[in-house]
Amino acid sequence: MSTLPYLDQPAVYGRLSRLAHWGGALLTLAMLVIGVVAEDVLPKGPERKALWAWHVAIGVFAFAPLMVRIGWRLVAMASGRSPRPLSPAGWTRVAEKVGHGALLALLALMLVTGPLMVWSDGQPIYVLGWFELPSPIAENKALHYRTGLLHQLGSKLMILLVLVHLVGVARHGTASLRRMAGRHG
């Protein structure tokens, strides 16, 4: 049995891409679930506030790894290092590229609007009482409103895109999962 390469190959994602994908997926889904539950399920109160604190903390610690994940994928796509597409040429391949690009762009939007939403409200980002990230910008209620709206809309769009992504995975059957698990064939 050969060892899986670190970099992507024509038929399989390398170790670094797999780590970036699955790590990014887990971090994104954790923040998405926590954010949706805190915003749309729990009533105002201490439980909701505690859940928001965890959403923010995960966001702070996930910021750099998720930005690296976006950069890694963009570099791999630009350099042609990504594995060959599973779909034949045509509209399905275009849809896959647009879908993957939209997920990365939306993730970047969420990483920008989250901190800006807090800072534009004139607040530092508090991380579970361990430390805080002071605001580099002045309070700006209009920016706060717009970034909050974008972040909330982005969360709903992220749910939709993740579901579309899962439909695409199911459409490809085990071939897609094998590639993302590091197995050839």
PDB file of C-alpha atoms in Angstrom:
ATOM      1  CA  MET A   1       0.000   0.000   0.000  1.00  0.00           C
ATOM      2  CA  SER A   2       1.500   3.310  -1.041  1.00  0.00           C
ATOM      3  CA  THR A   3       1.380   6.332   1.199  1.00  0.00           C
ATOM      4  CA  LEU A   4      -0.927   9.136   0.250  1.00  0.00           C
ATOM      5  CA  PRO A   5       0.931  12.132  -1.204  1.00  0.00           C
ATOM      6  CA  TYR A   6       0.797  15.483   0.555  1.00  0.00           C
ATOM      7  CA  LEU A   7      -0.221  17.297  -2.627  1.00  0.00           C
ATOM      8  CA  ASP A   8      -3.176  16.601  -4.902  1.00  0.00           C
ATOM      9  CA  GLN A   9      -2.800  14.078  -7.689  1.00  0.00           C
ATOM     10  CA  PRO A  10      -4.920  13.654 -10.856  1.00  0.00           C
ATOM     11  CA  ALA A  11      -7.144  11.008  -9.223  1.00  0.00           C
ATOM     12  CA  VAL A  12      -7.039  11.840  -5.503  1.00  0.00           C
ATOM     13  CA  TYR A  13      -6.807  14.754  -3.093  1.00  0.00           C
ATOM     14  CA  GLY A  14      -3.561  14.880  -1.145  1.00  0.00           C
ATOM     15  CA  ARG A  15      -3.215  14.912   2.631  1.00  0.00           C
ATOM     16  CA  LEU A  16      -3.090  18.699   2.882  1.00  0.00           C
ATOM     17  CA  SER A  17      -6.243  19.215   0.794  1.00  0.00           C
ATOM     18  CA  ARG A  18      -8.093  16.546   2.754  1.00  0.00           C
ATOM     19  CA  LEU A  19      -7.063  18.082   6.081  1.00  0.00           C
ATOM     20  CA  ALA A  20      -8.097  21.542   4.865  1.00  0.00           C
ATOM     21  CA  HIS A  21     -11.435  20.242   3.532  1.00  0.00           C
ATOM     22  CA  TRP A  22     -12.526  18.131   6.499  1.00  0.00           C
ATOM     23  CA  GLY A  23     -11.128  20.527   9.102  1.00  0.00           C
ATOM     24  CA  GLY A  24     -12.783  23.473   7.386  1.00  0.00           C
ATOM     25  CA  ALA A  25     -16.046  21.553   7.041  1.00  0.00           C
ATOM     26  CA  LEU A  26     -16.113  20.649  10.743  1.00  0.00           C
ATOM     27  CA  LEU A  27     -15.314  24.196  11.864  1.00  0.00           C
ATOM     28  CA  THR A  28     -17.843  25.714   9.468  1.00  0.00           C
ATOM     29  CA  LEU A  29     -20.609  23.293  10.398  1.00  0.00           C
ATOM     30  CA  ALA A  30     -19.959  23.779  14.123  1.00  0.00           C
ATOM     31  CA  MET A  31     -20.231  27.561  13.795  1.00  0.00           C
ATOM     32  CA  LEU A  32     -23.246  27.262  11.509  1.00  0.00           C
ATOM     33  CA  VAL A  33     -25.170  24.952  13.842  1.00  0.00           C
ATOM     34  CA  ILE A  34     -24.283  26.979  16.944  1.00  0.00           C
ATOM     35  CA  GLY A  35     -25.158  30.257  15.225  1.00  0.00           C
ATOM     36  CA  VAL A  36     -28.495  29.015  13.876  1.00  0.00           C
ATOM     37  CA  VAL A  37     -29.497  27.479  17.212  1.00  0.00           C
ATOM     38  CA  ALA A  38     -28.505  30.636  19.098  1.00  0.00           C
ATOM     39  CA  GLU A  39     -30.272  32.956  16.657  1.00  0.00           C
ATOM     40  CA  ASP A  40     -33.329  30.987  15.587  1.00  0.00           C
ATOM     41  CA  VAL A  41     -34.056  28.439  18.317  1.00  0.00           C
ATOM     42  CA  LEU A  42     -33.147  29.715  21.764  1.00  0.00           C
ATOM     43  CA  PRO A  43     -35.009  32.559  23.439  1.00  0.00           C
ATOM     44  CA  LYS A  44     -33.013  35.504  24.747  1.00  0.00           C
ATOM     45  CA  GLY A  45     -31.326  34.549  27.971  1.00  0.00           C
ATOM     46  CA  PRO A  46     -28.150  33.085  29.464  1.00  0.00           C
ATOM     47  CA  GLU A  47     -28.166  29.909  27.332  1.00  0.00           C
ATOM     48  CA  ARG A  48     -28.375  31.921  24.132  1.00  0.00           C
ATOM     49  CA  LYS A  49     -25.641  34.283  25.320  1.00  0.00           C
ATOM     50  CA  ALA A  50     -23.396  31.329  26.229  1.00  0.00           C
ATOM     51  CA  LEU A  51     -23.940  29.719  22.839  1.00  0.00           C
ATOM     52  CA  TRP A  52     -23.069  32.994  21.082  1.00  0.00           C
ATOM     53  CA  ALA A  53     -19.877  33.150  23.149  1.00  0.00           C
ATOM     54  CA  TRP A  54     -18.902  29.722  21.806  1.00  0.00           C
ATOM     55  CA  HIS A  55     -19.788  30.736  18.234  1.00  0.00           C
ATOM     56  CA  VAL A  56     -17.510  33.764  18.551  1.00  0.00           C
ATOM     57  CA  ALA A  57     -14.691  31.795  20.201  1.00  0.00           C
ATOM     58  CA  ILE A  58     -14.725  29.091  17.540  1.00  0.00           C
ATOM     59  CA  GLY A  59     -14.794  31.837  14.912  1.00  0.00           C
ATOM     60  CA  VAL A  60     -11.711  33.492  16.403  1.00  0.00           C
ATOM     61  CA  PHE A  61      -9.754  30.248  16.618  1.00  0.00           C
ATOM     62  CA  ALA A  62     -10.992  29.066  13.212  1.00  0.00           C
ATOM     63  CA  PHE A  63     -10.248  32.326  11.394  1.00  0.00           C
ATOM     64  CA  ALA A  64      -6.653  31.540  10.388  1.00  0.00           C
ATOM     65  CA  PRO A  65      -7.229  27.846   9.497  1.00  0.00           C
ATOM     66  CA  LEU A  66     -10.274  28.744   7.403  1.00  0.00           C
ATOM     67  CA  MET A  67      -8.418  31.529   5.589  1.00  0.00           C
ATOM     68  CA  VAL A  68      -5.596  29.061   4.887  1.00  0.00           C
ATOM     69  CA  ARG A  69      -8.190  26.571   3.620  1.00  0.00           C
ATOM     70  CA  ILE A  70      -9.563  29.164   1.185  1.00  0.00           C
ATOM     71  CA  GLY A  71      -6.063  30.110   0.034  1.00  0.00           C
ATOM     72  CA  TRP A  72      -4.969  26.482  -0.340  1.00  0.00           C
ATOM     73  CA  ARG A  73      -7.953  25.656  -2.531  1.00  0.00           C
ATOM     74  CA  LEU A  74      -7.528  28.784  -4.672  1.00  0.00           C
ATOM     75  CA  VAL A  75      -3.829  28.047  -5.233  1.00  0.00           C
ATOM     76  CA  ALA A  76      -4.584  24.402  -6.075  1.00  0.00           C
ATOM     77  CA  MET A  77      -7.272  25.421  -8.562  1.00  0.00           C
ATOM     78  CA  ALA A  78      -5.126  28.143 -10.169  1.00  0.00           C
ATOM     79  CA  SER A  79      -2.116  25.853 -10.507  1.00  0.00           C
ATOM     80  CA  GLY A  80      -4.150  23.005 -12.000  1.00  0.00           C
ATOM     81  CA  ARG A  81      -3.166  20.718  -9.130  1.00  0.00           C
ATOM     82  CA  SER A  82      -6.723  19.685  -8.300  1.00  0.00           C
ATOM     83  CA  PRO A  83      -7.822  16.154  -9.198  1.00  0.00           C
ATOM     84  CA  ARG A  84      -9.624  15.724 -12.491  1.00  0.00           C
ATOM     85  CA  PRO A  85     -13.325  16.624 -12.317  1.00  0.00           C
ATOM     86  CA  LEU A  86     -15.710  13.725 -11.825  1.00  0.00           C
ATOM     87  CA  SER A  87     -18.371  15.252 -14.073  1.00  0.00           C
ATOM     88  CA  PRO A  88     -18.096  15.219 -17.848  1.00  0.00           C
ATOM     89  CA  ALA A  89     -17.549  18.535 -19.595  1.00  0.00           C
ATOM     90  CA  GLY A  90     -20.714  20.581 -19.786  1.00  0.00           C
ATOM     91  CA  TRP A  91     -23.170  22.267 -17.473  1.00  0.00           C
ATOM     92  CA  THR A  92     -22.653  19.865 -14.531  1.00  0.00           C
ATOM     93  CA  ARG A  93     -18.927  20.567 -14.446  1.00  0.00           C
ATOM     94  CA  VAL A  94     -19.614  24.311 -14.636  1.00  0.00           C
ATOM     95  CA  ALA A  95     -22.172  23.948 -11.824  1.00  0.00           C
ATOM     96  CA  GLU A  96     -19.607  22.124  -9.674  1.00  0.00           C
ATOM     97  CA  LYS A  97     -17.010  24.855 -10.202  1.00  0.00           C
ATOM     98  CA  VAL A  98     -19.545  27.593  -9.476  1.00  0.00           C
ATOM     99  CA  GLY A  99     -20.781  25.737  -6.392  1.00  0.00           C
ATOM    100  CA  HIS A 100     -17.299  25.213  -4.978  1.00  0.00           C
ATOM    101  CA  GLY A 101     -16.382  28.825  -5.746  1.00  0.00           C
ATOM    102  CA  ALA A 102     -19.568  30.047  -4.090  1.00  0.00           C
ATOM    103  CA  LEU A 103     -18.836  28.028  -0.939  1.00  0.00           C
ATOM    104  CA  LEU A 104     -15.331  29.499  -0.699  1.00  0.00           C
ATOM    105  CA  ALA A 105     -16.551  33.043  -1.400  1.00  0.00           C
ATOM    106  CA  LEU A 106     -19.337  32.729   1.153  1.00  0.00           C
ATOM    107  CA  LEU A 107     -16.929  31.358   3.744  1.00  0.00           C
ATOM    108  CA  ALA A 108     -14.676  34.369   3.145  1.00  0.00           C
ATOM    109  CA  LEU A 109     -17.682  36.692   3.483  1.00  0.00           C
ATOM    110  CA  MET A 110     -18.607  35.107   6.815  1.00  0.00           C
ATOM    111  CA  LEU A 111     -15.032  35.426   8.076  1.00  0.00           C
ATOM    112  CA  VAL A 112     -15.063  39.147   7.272  1.00  0.00           C
ATOM    113  CA  THR A 113     -18.595  40.070   8.338  1.00  0.00           C
ATOM    114  CA  GLY A 114     -18.425  38.263  11.698  1.00  0.00           C
ATOM    115  CA  PRO A 115     -15.661  40.377  13.230  1.00  0.00           C
ATOM    116  CA  LEU A 116     -16.817  43.555  11.468  1.00  0.00           C
ATOM    117  CA  MET A 117     -20.302  43.097  12.891  1.00  0.00           C
ATOM    118  CA  VAL A 118     -18.919  43.136  16.435  1.00  0.00           C
ATOM    119  CA  TRP A 119     -16.290  45.819  15.936  1.00  0.00           C
ATOM    120  CA  SER A 120     -18.605  48.209  14.088  1.00  0.00           C
ATOM    121  CA  ASP A 121     -20.885  48.058  17.142  1.00  0.00           C
ATOM    122  CA  GLY A 122     -18.019  49.633  19.093  1.00  0.00           C
ATOM    123  CA  GLN A 123     -17.212  46.425  20.947  1.00  0.00           C
ATOM    124  CA  PRO A 124     -14.114  44.268  21.236  1.00  0.00           C
ATOM    125  CA  ILE A 125     -14.440  40.584  20.427  1.00  0.00           C
ATOM    126  CA  TYR A 126     -14.544  38.761  23.754  1.00  0.00           C
ATOM    127  CA  VAL A 127     -13.220  35.191  23.674  1.00  0.00           C
ATOM    128  CA  LEU A 128     -14.769  33.232  26.555  1.00  0.00           C
ATOM    129  CA  GLY A 129     -13.294  35.615  29.131  1.00  0.00           C
ATOM    130  CA  TRP A 130      -9.780  34.486  28.164  1.00  0.00           C
ATOM    131  CA  PHE A 131      -8.855  37.540  26.110  1.00  0.00           C
ATOM    132  CA  GLU A 132     -10.358  40.159  23.857  1.00  0.00           C
ATOM    133  CA  LEU A 133      -9.593  41.504  20.411  1.00  0.00           C
ATOM    134  CA  PRO A 134     -10.002  45.281  20.477  1.00  0.00           C
ATOM    135  CA  SER A 135     -11.799  46.966  17.632  1.00  0.00           C
ATOM    136  CA  PRO A 136      -9.518  48.416  14.963  1.00  0.00           C
ATOM    137  CA  ILE A 137     -12.389  50.576  13.665  1.00  0.00           C
ATOM    138  CA  ALA A 138     -14.641  53.249  15.102  1.00  0.00           C
ATOM    139  CA  GLU A 139     -18.242  52.503  15.971  1.00  0.00           C
ATOM    140  CA  ASN A 140     -20.390  52.662  12.845  1.00  0.00           C
ATOM    141  CA  LYS A 141     -24.055  51.716  13.264  1.00  0.00           C
ATOM    142  CA  ALA A 142     -24.735  51.621   9.505  1.00  0.00           C
ATOM    143  CA  LEU A 143     -21.817  49.213   8.968  1.00  0.00           C
ATOM    144  CA  HIS A 144     -22.949  47.182  11.967  1.00  0.00           C
ATOM    145  CA  TYR A 145     -26.429  46.825  10.477  1.00  0.00           C
ATOM    146  CA  ARG A 146     -25.150  45.891   7.007  1.00  0.00           C
ATOM    147  CA  THR A 147     -22.557  43.383   8.206  1.00  0.00           C
ATOM    148  CA  GLY A 148     -25.103  41.822  10.546  1.00  0.00           C
ATOM    149  CA  LEU A 149     -27.570  41.488   7.696  1.00  0.00           C
ATOM    150  CA  LEU A 150     -24.911  39.996   5.394  1.00  0.00           C
ATOM    151  CA  HIS A 151     -23.757  37.579   8.093  1.00  0.00           C
ATOM    152  CA  GLN A 152     -27.309  36.416   8.797  1.00  0.00           C
ATOM    153  CA  LEU A 153     -28.158  36.095   5.100  1.00  0.00           C
ATOM    154  CA  GLY A 154     -24.819  34.346   4.560  1.00  0.00           C
ATOM    155  CA  SER A 155     -25.666  31.738   7.190  1.00  0.00           C
ATOM    156  CA  LYS A 156     -28.911  30.863   5.395  1.00  0.00           C
ATOM    157  CA  LEU A 157     -27.149  30.734   2.031  1.00  0.00           C
ATOM    158  CA  MET A 158     -24.410  28.562   3.577  1.00  0.00           C
ATOM    159  CA  ILE A 159     -27.043  26.023   4.645  1.00  0.00           C
ATOM    160  CA  LEU A 160     -28.394  25.950   1.097  1.00  0.00           C
ATOM    161  CA  LEU A 161     -24.931  25.595  -0.495  1.00  0.00           C
ATOM    162  CA  VAL A 162     -23.905  22.837   1.914  1.00  0.00           C
ATOM    163  CA  LEU A 163     -27.081  20.932   1.024  1.00  0.00           C
ATOM    164  CA  VAL A 164     -26.396  21.412  -2.705  1.00  0.00           C
ATOM    165  CA  HIS A 165     -22.822  20.233  -2.098  1.00  0.00           C
ATOM    166  CA  LEU A 166     -24.125  17.095  -0.372  1.00  0.00           C
ATOM    167  CA  VAL A 167     -26.480  16.440  -3.296  1.00  0.00           C
ATOM    168  CA  GLY A 168     -23.456  16.662  -5.599  1.00  0.00           C
ATOM    169  CA  VAL A 169     -21.542  14.217  -3.408  1.00  0.00           C
ATOM    170  CA  ALA A 170     -24.481  11.799  -3.498  1.00  0.00           C
ATOM    171  CA  ARG A 171     -24.744  12.220  -7.265  1.00  0.00           C
ATOM    172  CA  HIS A 172     -21.141  11.083  -7.676  1.00  0.00           C
ATOM    173  CA  GLY A 173     -21.666   8.176  -5.301  1.00  0.00           C
ATOM    174  CA  THR A 174     -18.631   6.692  -3.660  1.00  0.00           C
ATOM    175  CA  ALA A 175     -16.175   8.155  -6.202  1.00  0.00           C
ATOM    176  CA  SER A 176     -16.313  11.588  -4.588  1.00  0.00           C
ATOM    177  CA  LEU A 177     -15.998  10.217  -1.060  1.00  0.00           C
ATOM    178  CA  ARG A 178     -13.100   7.947  -2.027  1.00  0.00           C
ATOM    179  CA  ARG A 179     -11.170  10.895  -3.428  1.00  0.00           C
ATOM    180  CA  MET A 180     -11.791  12.976  -0.319  1.00  0.00           C
ATOM    181  CA  ALA A 181     -10.867   9.993   1.861  1.00  0.00           C
ATOM    182  CA  GLY A 182      -7.577   9.614   0.000  1.00  0.00           C
ATOM    183  CA  ARG A 183      -8.403   6.386  -1.808  1.00  0.00           C
ATOM    184  CA  HIS A 184      -7.712   5.962  -5.500  1.00  0.00           C
ATOM    185  CA  GLY A 185     -10.222   4.548  -7.910  1.00  0.00           C
TER     186      GLY A 185
END
